[in-house]
Coordinates of C-alpha atoms in Angstrom, one line a residue:
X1 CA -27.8 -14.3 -13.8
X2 CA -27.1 -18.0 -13.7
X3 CA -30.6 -19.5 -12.9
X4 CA -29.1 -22.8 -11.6
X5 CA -28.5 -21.2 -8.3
X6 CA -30.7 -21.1 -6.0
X7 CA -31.5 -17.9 -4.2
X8 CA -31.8 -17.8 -0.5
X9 CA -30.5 -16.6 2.3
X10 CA -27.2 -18.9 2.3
X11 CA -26.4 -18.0 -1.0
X12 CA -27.7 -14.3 -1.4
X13 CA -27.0 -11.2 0.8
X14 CA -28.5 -7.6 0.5
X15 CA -26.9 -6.7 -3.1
X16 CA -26.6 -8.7 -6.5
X17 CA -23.5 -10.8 -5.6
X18 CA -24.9 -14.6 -5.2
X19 CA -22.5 -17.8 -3.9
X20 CA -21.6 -18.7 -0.2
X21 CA -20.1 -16.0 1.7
X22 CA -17.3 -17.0 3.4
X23 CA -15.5 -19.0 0.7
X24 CA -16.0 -15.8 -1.8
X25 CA -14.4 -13.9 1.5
X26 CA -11.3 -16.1 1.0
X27 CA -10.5 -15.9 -2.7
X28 CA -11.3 -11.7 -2.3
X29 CA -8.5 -12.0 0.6
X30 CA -6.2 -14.3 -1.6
X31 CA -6.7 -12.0 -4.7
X32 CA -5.9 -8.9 -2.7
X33 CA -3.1 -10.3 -0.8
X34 CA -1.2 -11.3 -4.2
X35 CA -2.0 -8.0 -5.6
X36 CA -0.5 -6.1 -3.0
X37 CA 2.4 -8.3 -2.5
X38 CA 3.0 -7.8 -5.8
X39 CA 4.5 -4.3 -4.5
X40 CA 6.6 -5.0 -1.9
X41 CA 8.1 -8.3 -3.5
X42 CA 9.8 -6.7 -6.5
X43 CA 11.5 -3.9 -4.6
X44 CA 14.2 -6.4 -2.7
X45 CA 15.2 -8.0 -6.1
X46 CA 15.9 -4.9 -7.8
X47 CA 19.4 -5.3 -7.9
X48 CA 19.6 -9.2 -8.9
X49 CA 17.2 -7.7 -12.4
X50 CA 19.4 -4.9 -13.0
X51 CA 22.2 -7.0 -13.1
X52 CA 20.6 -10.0 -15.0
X53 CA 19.2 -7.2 -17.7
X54 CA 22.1 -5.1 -17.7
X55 CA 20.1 -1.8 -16.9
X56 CA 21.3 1.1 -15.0
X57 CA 20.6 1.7 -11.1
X58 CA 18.4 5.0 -12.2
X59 CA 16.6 3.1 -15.1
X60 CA 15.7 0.2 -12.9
X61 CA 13.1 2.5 -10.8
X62 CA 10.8 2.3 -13.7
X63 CA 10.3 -1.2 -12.8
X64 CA 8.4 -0.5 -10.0
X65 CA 7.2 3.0 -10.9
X66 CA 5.8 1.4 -14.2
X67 CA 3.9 -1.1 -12.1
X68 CA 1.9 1.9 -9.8
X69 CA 2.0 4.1 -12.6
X70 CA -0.9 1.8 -13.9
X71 CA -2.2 0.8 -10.9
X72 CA -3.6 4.5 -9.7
X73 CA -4.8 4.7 -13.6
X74 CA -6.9 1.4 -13.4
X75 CA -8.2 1.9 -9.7
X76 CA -10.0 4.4 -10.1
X77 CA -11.9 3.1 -13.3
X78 CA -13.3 0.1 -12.1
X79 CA -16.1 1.3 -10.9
X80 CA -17.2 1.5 -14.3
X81 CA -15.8 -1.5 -15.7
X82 CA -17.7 -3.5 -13.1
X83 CA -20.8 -2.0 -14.4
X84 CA -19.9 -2.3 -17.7
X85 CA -19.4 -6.6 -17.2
X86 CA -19.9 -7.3 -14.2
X87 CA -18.2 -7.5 -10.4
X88 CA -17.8 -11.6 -11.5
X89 CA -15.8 -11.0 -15.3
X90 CA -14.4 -8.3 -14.0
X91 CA -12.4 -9.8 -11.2
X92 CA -11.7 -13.1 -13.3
X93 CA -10.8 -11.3 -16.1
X94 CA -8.4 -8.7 -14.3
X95 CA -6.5 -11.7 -12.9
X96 CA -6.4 -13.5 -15.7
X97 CA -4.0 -10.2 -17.0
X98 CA -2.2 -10.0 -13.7
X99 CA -1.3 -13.9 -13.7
X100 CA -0.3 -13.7 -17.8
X101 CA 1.7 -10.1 -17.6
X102 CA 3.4 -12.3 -14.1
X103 CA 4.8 -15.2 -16.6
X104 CA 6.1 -12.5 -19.1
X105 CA 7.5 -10.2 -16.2
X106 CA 10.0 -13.8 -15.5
X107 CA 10.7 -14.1 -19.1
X108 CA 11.5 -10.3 -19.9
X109 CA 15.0 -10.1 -21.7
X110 CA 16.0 -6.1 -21.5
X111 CA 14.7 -3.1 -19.6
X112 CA 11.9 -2.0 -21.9
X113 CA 10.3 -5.6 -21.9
X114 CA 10.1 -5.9 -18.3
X115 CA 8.6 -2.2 -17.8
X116 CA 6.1 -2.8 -20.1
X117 CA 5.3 -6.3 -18.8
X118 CA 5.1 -4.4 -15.2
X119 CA 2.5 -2.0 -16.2
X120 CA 0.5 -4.7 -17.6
X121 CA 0.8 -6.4 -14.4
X122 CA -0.4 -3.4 -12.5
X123 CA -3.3 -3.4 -14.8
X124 CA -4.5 -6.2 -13.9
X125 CA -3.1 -6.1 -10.6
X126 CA -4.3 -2.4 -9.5
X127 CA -8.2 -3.9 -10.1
X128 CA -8.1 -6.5 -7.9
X129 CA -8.2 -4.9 -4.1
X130 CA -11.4 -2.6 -5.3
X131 CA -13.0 -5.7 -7.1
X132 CA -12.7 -8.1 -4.4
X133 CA -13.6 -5.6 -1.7
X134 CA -16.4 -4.5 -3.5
X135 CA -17.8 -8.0 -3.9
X136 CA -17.3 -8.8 -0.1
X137 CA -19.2 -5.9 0.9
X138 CA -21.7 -6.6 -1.8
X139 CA -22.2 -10.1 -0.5
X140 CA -21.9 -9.6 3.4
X141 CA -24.8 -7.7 5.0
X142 CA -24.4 -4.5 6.6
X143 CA -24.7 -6.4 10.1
X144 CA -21.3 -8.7 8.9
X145 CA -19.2 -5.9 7.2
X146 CA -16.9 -5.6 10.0
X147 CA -15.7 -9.0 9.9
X148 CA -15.8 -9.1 5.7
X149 CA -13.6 -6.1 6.3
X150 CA -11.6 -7.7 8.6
X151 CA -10.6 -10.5 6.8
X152 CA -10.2 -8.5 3.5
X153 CA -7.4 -6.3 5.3
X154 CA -5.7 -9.7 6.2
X155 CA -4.9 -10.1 2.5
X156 CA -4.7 -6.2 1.5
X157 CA -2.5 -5.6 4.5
X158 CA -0.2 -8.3 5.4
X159 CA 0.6 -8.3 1.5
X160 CA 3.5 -5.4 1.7
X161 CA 4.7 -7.0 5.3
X162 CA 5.4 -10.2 3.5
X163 CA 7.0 -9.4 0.5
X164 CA 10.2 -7.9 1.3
X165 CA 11.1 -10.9 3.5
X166 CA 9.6 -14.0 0.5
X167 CA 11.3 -11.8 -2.3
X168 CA 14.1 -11.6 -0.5
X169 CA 14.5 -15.4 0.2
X170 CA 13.2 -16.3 -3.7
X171 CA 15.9 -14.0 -4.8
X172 CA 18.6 -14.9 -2.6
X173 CA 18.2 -18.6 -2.7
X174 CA 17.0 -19.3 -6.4
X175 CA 16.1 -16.5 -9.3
X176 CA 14.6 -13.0 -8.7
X177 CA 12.4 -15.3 -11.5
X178 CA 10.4 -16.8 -8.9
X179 CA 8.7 -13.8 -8.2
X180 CA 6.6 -13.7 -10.6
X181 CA 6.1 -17.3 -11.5
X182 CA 4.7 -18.0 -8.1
X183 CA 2.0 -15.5 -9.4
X184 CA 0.9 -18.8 -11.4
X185 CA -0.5 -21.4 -9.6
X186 CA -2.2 -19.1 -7.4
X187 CA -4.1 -17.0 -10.5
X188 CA -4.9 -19.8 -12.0
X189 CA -6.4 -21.2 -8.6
X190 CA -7.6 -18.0 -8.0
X191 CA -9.7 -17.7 -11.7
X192 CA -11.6 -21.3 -11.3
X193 CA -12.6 -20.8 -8.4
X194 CA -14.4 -17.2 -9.1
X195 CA -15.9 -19.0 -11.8
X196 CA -17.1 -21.7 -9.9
X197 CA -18.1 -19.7 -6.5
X198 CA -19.4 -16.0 -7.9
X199 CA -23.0 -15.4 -9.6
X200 CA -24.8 -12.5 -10.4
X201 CA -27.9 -10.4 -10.7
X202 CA -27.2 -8.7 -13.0
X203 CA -31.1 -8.1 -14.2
X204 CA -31.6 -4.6 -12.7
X205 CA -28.4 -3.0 -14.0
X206 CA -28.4 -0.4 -16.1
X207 CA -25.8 -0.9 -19.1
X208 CA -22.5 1.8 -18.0
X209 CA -21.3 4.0 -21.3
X210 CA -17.8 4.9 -21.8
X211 CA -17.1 8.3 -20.7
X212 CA -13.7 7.9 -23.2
X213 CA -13.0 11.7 -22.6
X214 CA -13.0 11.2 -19.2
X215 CA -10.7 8.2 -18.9
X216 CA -8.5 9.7 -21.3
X217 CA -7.9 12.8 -19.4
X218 CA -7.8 10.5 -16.0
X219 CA -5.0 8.7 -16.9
X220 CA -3.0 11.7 -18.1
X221 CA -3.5 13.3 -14.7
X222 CA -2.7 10.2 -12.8
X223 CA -0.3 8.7 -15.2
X224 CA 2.0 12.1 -15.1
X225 CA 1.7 12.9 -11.4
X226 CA 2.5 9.2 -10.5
X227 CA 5.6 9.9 -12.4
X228 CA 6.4 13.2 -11.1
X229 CA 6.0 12.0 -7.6
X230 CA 8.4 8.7 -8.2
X231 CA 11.4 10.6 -10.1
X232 CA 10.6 14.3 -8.4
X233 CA 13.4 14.0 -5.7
X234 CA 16.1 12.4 -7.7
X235 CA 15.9 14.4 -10.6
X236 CA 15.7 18.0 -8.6
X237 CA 12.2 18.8 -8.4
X238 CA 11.8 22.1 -10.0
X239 CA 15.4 22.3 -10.6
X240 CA 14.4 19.4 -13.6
X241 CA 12.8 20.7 -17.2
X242 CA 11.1 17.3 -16.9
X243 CA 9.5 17.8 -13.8
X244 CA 8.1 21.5 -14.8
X245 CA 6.6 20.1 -17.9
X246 CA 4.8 17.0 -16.4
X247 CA 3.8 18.6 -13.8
X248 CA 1.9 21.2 -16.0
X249 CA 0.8 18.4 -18.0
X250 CA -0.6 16.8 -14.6
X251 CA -2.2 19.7 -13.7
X252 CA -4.1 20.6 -17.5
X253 CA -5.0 16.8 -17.5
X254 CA -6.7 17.2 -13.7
X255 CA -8.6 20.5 -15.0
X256 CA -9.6 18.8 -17.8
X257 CA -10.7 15.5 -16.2
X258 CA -12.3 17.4 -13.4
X259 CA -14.4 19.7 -15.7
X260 CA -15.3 16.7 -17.7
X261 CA -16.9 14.7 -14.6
X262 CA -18.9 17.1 -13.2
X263 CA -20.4 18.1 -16.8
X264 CA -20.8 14.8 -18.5
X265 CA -24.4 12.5 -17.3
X266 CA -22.2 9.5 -17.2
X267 CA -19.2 10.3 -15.2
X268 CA -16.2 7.2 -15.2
X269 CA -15.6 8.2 -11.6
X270 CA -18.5 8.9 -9.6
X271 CA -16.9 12.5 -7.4
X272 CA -20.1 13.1 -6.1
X273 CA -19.7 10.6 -3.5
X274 CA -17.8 13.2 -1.9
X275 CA -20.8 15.3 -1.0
X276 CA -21.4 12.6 1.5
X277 CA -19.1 13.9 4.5
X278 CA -18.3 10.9 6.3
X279 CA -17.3 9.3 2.6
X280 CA -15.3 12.6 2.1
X281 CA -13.9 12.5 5.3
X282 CA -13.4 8.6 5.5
X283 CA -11.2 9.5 2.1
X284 CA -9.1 11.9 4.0
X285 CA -8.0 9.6 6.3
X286 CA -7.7 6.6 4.1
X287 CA -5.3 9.1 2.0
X288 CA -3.3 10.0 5.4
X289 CA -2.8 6.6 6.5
X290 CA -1.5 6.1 3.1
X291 CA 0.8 8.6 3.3
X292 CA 2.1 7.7 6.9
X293 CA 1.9 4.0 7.2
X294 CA 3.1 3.0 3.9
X295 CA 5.9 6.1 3.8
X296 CA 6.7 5.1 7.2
X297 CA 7.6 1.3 6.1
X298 CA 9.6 2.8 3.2
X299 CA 11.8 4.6 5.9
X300 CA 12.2 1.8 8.2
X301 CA 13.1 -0.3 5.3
X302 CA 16.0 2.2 3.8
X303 CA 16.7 3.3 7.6
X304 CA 17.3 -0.8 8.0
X305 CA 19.9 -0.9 4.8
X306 CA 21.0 1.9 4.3
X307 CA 22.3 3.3 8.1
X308 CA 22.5 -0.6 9.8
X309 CA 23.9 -2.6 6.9
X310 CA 20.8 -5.0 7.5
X311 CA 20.2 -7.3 4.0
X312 CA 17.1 -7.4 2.4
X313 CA 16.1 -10.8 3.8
X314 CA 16.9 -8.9 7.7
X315 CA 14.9 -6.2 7.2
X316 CA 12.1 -8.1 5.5
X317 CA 12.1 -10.9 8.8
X318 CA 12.0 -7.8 10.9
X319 CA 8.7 -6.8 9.5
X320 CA 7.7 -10.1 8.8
X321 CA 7.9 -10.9 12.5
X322 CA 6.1 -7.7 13.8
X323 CA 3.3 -8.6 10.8
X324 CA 2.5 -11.9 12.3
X325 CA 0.2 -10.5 14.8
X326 CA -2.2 -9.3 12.6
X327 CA -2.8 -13.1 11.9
X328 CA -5.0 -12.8 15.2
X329 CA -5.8 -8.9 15.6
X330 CA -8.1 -8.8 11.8
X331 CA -10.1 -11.6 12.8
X332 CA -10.1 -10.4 16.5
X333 CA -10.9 -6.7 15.6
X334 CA -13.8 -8.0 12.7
X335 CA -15.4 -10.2 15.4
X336 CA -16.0 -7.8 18.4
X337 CA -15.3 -4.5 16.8
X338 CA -18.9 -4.0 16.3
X339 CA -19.6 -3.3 19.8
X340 CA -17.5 -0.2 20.1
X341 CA -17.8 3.1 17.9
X342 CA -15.7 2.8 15.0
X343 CA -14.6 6.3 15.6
X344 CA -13.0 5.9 18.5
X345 CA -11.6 2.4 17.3
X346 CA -10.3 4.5 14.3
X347 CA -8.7 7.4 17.0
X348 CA -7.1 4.3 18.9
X349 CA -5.4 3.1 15.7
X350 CA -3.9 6.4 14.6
X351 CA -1.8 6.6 17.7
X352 CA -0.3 4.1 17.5
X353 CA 0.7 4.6 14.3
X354 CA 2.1 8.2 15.7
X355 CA 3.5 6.4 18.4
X356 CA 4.9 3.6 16.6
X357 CA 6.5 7.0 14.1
X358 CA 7.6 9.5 17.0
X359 CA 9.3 6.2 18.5
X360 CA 11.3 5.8 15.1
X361 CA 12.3 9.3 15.2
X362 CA 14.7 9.0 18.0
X363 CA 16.9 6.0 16.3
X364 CA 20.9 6.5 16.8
X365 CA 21.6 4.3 14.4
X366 CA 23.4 1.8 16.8
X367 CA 19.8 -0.4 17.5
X368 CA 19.7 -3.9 18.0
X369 CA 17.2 -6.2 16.1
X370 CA 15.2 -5.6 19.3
X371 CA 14.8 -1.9 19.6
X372 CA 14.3 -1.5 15.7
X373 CA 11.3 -4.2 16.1
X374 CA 9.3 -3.3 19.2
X375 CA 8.1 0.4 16.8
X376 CA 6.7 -1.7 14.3
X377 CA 5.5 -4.4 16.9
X378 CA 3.1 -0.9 17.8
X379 CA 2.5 0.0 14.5
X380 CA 1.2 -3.7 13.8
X381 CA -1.2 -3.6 16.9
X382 CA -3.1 0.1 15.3
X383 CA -3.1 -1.3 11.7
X384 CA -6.2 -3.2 12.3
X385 CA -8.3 -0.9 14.6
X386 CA -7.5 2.1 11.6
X387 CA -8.0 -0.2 8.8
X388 CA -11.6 -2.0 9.3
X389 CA -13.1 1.0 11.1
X390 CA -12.3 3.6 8.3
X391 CA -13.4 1.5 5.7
X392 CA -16.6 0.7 7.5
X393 CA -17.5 4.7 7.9
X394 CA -16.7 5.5 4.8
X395 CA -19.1 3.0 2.9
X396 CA -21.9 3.2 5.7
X397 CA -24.4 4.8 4.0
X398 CA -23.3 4.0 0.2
X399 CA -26.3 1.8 -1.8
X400 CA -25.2 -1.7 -2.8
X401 CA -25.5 -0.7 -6.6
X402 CA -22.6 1.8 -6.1
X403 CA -20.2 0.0 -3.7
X404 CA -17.9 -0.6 -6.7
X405 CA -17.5 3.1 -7.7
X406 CA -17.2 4.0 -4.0
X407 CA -14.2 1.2 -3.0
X408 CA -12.2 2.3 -6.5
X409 CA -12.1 5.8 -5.4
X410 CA -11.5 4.8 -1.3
X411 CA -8.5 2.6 -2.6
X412 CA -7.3 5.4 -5.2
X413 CA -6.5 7.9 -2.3
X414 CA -4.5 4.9 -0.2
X415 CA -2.6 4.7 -3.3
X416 CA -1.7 8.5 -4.0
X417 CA -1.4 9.1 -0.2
X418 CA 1.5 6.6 -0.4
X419 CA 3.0 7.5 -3.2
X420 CA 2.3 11.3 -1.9
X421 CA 4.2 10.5 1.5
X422 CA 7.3 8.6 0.2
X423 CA 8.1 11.4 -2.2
X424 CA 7.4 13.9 1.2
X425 CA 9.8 11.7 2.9
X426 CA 12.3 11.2 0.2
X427 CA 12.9 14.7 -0.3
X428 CA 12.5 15.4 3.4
X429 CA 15.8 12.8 4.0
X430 CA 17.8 14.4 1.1
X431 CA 16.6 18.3 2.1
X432 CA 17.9 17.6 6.0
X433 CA 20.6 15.3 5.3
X434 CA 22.4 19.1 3.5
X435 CA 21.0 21.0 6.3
X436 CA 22.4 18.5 9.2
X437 CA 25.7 18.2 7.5
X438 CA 26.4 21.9 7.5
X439 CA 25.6 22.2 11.0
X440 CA 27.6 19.5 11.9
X441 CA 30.7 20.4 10.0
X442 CA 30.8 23.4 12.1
X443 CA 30.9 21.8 15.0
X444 CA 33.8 19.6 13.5
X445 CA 36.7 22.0 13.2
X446 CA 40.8 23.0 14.3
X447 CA 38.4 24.8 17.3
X448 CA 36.6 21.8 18.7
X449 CA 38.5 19.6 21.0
X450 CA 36.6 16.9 20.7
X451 CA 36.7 17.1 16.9
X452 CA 41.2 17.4 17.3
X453 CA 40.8 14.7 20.1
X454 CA 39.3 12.2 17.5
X455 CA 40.8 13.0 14.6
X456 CA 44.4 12.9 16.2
X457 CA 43.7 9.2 17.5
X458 CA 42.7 8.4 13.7
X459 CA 45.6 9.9 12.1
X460 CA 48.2 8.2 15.0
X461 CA 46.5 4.8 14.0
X462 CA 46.7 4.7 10.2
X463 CA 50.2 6.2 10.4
X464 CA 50.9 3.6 12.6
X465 CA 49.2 1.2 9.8
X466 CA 50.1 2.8 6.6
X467 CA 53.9 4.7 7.9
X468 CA 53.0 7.5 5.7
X469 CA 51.9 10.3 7.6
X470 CA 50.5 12.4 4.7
X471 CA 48.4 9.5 4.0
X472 CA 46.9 8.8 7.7
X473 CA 46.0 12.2 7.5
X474 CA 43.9 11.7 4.2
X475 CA 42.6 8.8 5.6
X476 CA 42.0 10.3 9.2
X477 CA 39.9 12.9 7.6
X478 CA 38.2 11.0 5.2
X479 CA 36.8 8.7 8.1
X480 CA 35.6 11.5 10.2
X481 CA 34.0 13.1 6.9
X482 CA 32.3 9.9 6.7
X483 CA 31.3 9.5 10.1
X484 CA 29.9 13.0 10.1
X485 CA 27.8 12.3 6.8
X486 CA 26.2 9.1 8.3
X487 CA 25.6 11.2 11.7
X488 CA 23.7 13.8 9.5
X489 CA 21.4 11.0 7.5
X490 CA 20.4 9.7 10.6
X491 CA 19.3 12.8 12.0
X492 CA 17.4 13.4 8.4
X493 CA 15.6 9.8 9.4
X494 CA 14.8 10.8 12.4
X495 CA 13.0 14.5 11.0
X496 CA 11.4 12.3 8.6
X497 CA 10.2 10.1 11.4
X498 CA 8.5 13.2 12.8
X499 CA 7.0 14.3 10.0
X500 CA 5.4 11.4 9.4
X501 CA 4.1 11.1 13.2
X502 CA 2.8 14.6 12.7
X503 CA 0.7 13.4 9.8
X504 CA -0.5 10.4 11.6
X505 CA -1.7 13.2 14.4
X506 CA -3.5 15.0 12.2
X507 CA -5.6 12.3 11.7
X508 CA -6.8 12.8 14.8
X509 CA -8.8 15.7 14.2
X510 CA -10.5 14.5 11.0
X511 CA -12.1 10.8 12.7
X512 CA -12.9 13.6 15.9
X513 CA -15.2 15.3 13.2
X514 CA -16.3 12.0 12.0
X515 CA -20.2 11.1 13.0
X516 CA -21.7 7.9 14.0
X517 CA -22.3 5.6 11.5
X518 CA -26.2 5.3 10.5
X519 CA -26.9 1.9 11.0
X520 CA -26.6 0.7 14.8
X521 CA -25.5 -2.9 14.5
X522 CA -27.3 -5.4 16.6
X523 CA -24.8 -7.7 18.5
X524 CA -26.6 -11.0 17.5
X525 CA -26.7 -10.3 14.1
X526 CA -23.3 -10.0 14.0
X527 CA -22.1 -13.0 16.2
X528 CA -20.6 -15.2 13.6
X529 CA -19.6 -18.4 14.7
X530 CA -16.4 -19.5 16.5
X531 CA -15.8 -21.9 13.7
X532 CA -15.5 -18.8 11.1
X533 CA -12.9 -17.2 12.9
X534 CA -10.8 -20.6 13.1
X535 CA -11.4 -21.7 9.9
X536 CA -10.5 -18.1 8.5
X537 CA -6.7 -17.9 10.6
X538 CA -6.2 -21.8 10.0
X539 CA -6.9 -21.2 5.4
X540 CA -4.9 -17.9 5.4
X541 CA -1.9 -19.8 7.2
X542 CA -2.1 -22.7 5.1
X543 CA -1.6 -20.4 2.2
X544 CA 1.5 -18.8 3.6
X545 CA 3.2 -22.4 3.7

């Protein structure tokens, strides 16, 4: 511990984490903000690296799957890490490789460089939300969690909203370059002034040992099944060799890791927080929401390009417009949420987010900006009454010395739950599309009227065009085989849609089961100060310009 700082009260809450509260809360929100951006941003540029590298379209996934291939590894390890040197090195040092892997992510030259650059980046870039979420709720008291939670999910969740729309504006209007170099100035902001705001005690800690067995067999198991979930649908599932075989791998690494943990006296991943059953159940949501909310952005985004022809800088404004609300709902929801049960607060959240879902699910394909905003308009309003609430039961009754194992494995199931859902949804889309074709190509026959009606007007106006009736006929039915293909993927989005409203519903019954948290909150305590909330929405705007 650094004795030049004084301990009290303004510096020093219930755990070991010592420095003023609220500008630690804004460098944890900063740090998780870039992290997650670091996502979403990528994904929109994808096509500007592939070219500039000279990769193929299939081989340019592992940019991005390399990236949360080592993100679920690292999340769930820094429990002990933070043990092992602290929350305060920890999170200094972890950006530190975040900000560096960034710089050599612009400067990669071929496909392999940039992969590996990219899973150093999620390396450092997976430990960051855990870190800085486990120092907040180390620093806050219980009494002020809600609104340290609150202004954490500003950064953890407006993150993926943002980054389609600034990657695809960097990339469009300069270098898909940019983004990662603007990774620099903000790491390097974000370093010096952990270093110069975070202390601590670290007098009464018990030095962690490396459970090696246990970390190696973790990141097989989460290494191979992050794998098999990102390439599962396009290379066949079981129909692929390479899917069998990692999957078995996956599946020997988990019985392995698993026997491992609850053996060993020194565990690198605490399970037994999962005895608790609001923690366990807590998880189970966290892991749902995963799977709907992120999965469900993933479909509005491919719904946006792929059946409207919207750009990558449309579809990211679309978001990025529905995402400004949150600017006032986090702060809104952290101040007063206290007063209500979290549980119901948590209920309130997931239906929107099946509303927001079950509205999606009855797209035509022929929407406006309008009608393909106002679902995630809805979505926005539930994100922060699911988010804070959540995150608050599950930690309730967790001591101070174990927040940091606790918040690695609460942000490992968001992680898999998204990557769980996409690769639902994926396969969902391409499963349906087959199934909706077929069905509609019966329809779509000499026998159908409607079918002769429309394909006789086509064939009359390219012979009319081409003078080649042979031709218009090609043509004629090549249009209507195309119209009837795009007919059949949007009615695969829309089963999709469902699907991921149905898991959002599910939900429902879990946070039901869901007790009151232990500690009542008294509404004094947790009155901050008008000036908190301004200051907090006036900093986190003047970062976004």
């Amino acid at each position: 511990m650094d004795e030049s700082v004084p301990i009290n009260s303004d510096l020093r809450g219930e755990g070991r984490i010592i420095g003023p509260k609220w500008p630690i809360a804004f460098v944890a929100m900063a740090a998780a903000f870039i992290a997650v951006l670091d996502v979403s941003i990528v994904n929109v540029a994808l096509p500007s690296i592939r070219a500039s590298i000279g990769a193929t379209l299939q081989d340019t996934s592992w940019i991005a799957t390399g990236y949360m291939v080592a993100n679920v590894v690292i999340i769930p390890m820094t429990g002990f890490f933070q043990r092992r040197i602290g929350f305060r090195n920890y999170f200094a040092g972890s950006l530190v490789v975040f900000t560096i892997a960034s710089v050599l992510c612009a400067t990669a030259w071929n496909l392999p460089s940039i992969v590996i650059f990219r899973m150093l980046q999620g390396m450092g870039g997976g430990a960051l939300i855990p870190t800085a979420s486990s120092i907040m709720l180390d620093r806050f008291p219980k009494a002020e969690r809600t609104m340290a939670m609150a202004m954490f999910g500003i950064g953890a969740m407006m993150g993926p909203l943002f980054g389609p729309s600034l990657g695809g504006w960097l990339t469009d209007q300069f270098s898909w370059h940019l983004i990662f170099l603007i990774n620099l100035p903000v790491g390097v902001i974000e370093i010096f002034a952990i270093l110069a705001l975070v202390r601590e005690d670290r007098s009464e800690v018990a030095p962690a040992r490396a459970d090696l067995p246990g970390i190696a067999w973790m990141a097989g198991w989460l290494g191979t099944m992050q794998w098999v979930l990102e390439s599962g649908n396009e290379e066949g599932w079981l129909d692929s060799p390479w899917i069998i075989g990692m999957s078995l791998v996956s599946a020997t690494c988990f019985s392995l890791f698993l026997r491992r943990e609850l053996t060993t006296d020194h565990p690198v991943v605490q399970l037994r927080f999962f005895k608790d059953r609001q923690y366990a159940m807590a998880t189970l949501v966290n892991m749902g929401l995963g799977m709907s909310l992120f999965a469900g952005i993933y479909l509005f985004s491919l719904f946006s390009g792929v059946v409207l022809g919207f750009t990558a800088t449309q579809t990211g404004n679309l978001i990025l417009y529905a995402a400004s609300l949150q600017l006032i709902l986090m702060p809104l929801v952290g101040r007063f949420g206290h007063r209500f049960d979290p549980r119901k607060l948590a209920a309130l959240g997931v239906m929107l987010q099946a509303i927001s879902l079950a509205w999606q699910s009855q797209l035509s394909g022929t929407e406006g900006t309008w009608n393909m905003l106002m679902p995630q308009i809805v979505r926005v309003l539930g994100m922060p009454f699911v988010f804070i609430p959540v995150s608050t039961l599950a930690l309730d009754r967790i001591p101070p010395n174990e927040i940091g194992d606790a918040t690695g494995l609460f942000s490992l199931t968001r992680e898999l739950g998204g990557s769980i859902g996409t690769a639902l949804l994926a396969t969902t889309i391409s499963h349906q599309t087959v199934v909706h074709k077929a069905v509609l190509a019966e329809s779509v026959s000499a026998f159908s009227p409607a079918a002769s009606g429309r394909l006789a007007l086509l064939k009359a106006a390219f012979e009319a065009r081409l003078g080649d009736p042979v031709r218009a006929a090609d043509a004629a039915l090549s249009i209507l085989d195309r119209q009837v293909a795009k007919q059949a993927l949007i009615l695969a989005f829309n089963d999709a849609f469902a699907v991921a409203s149905m898991i959002a519903l599910t939900l429902l019954l879990v946070v039901a089961a869901m007790r009151r948290p232990s500690v009542v909150r008294d509404r004094k305590s947790t009155r901050l100060n008008s000036s908190h909330l301004v200051i907090s929405y006036a900093v986190f705007c003047l970062k976004k310009k």
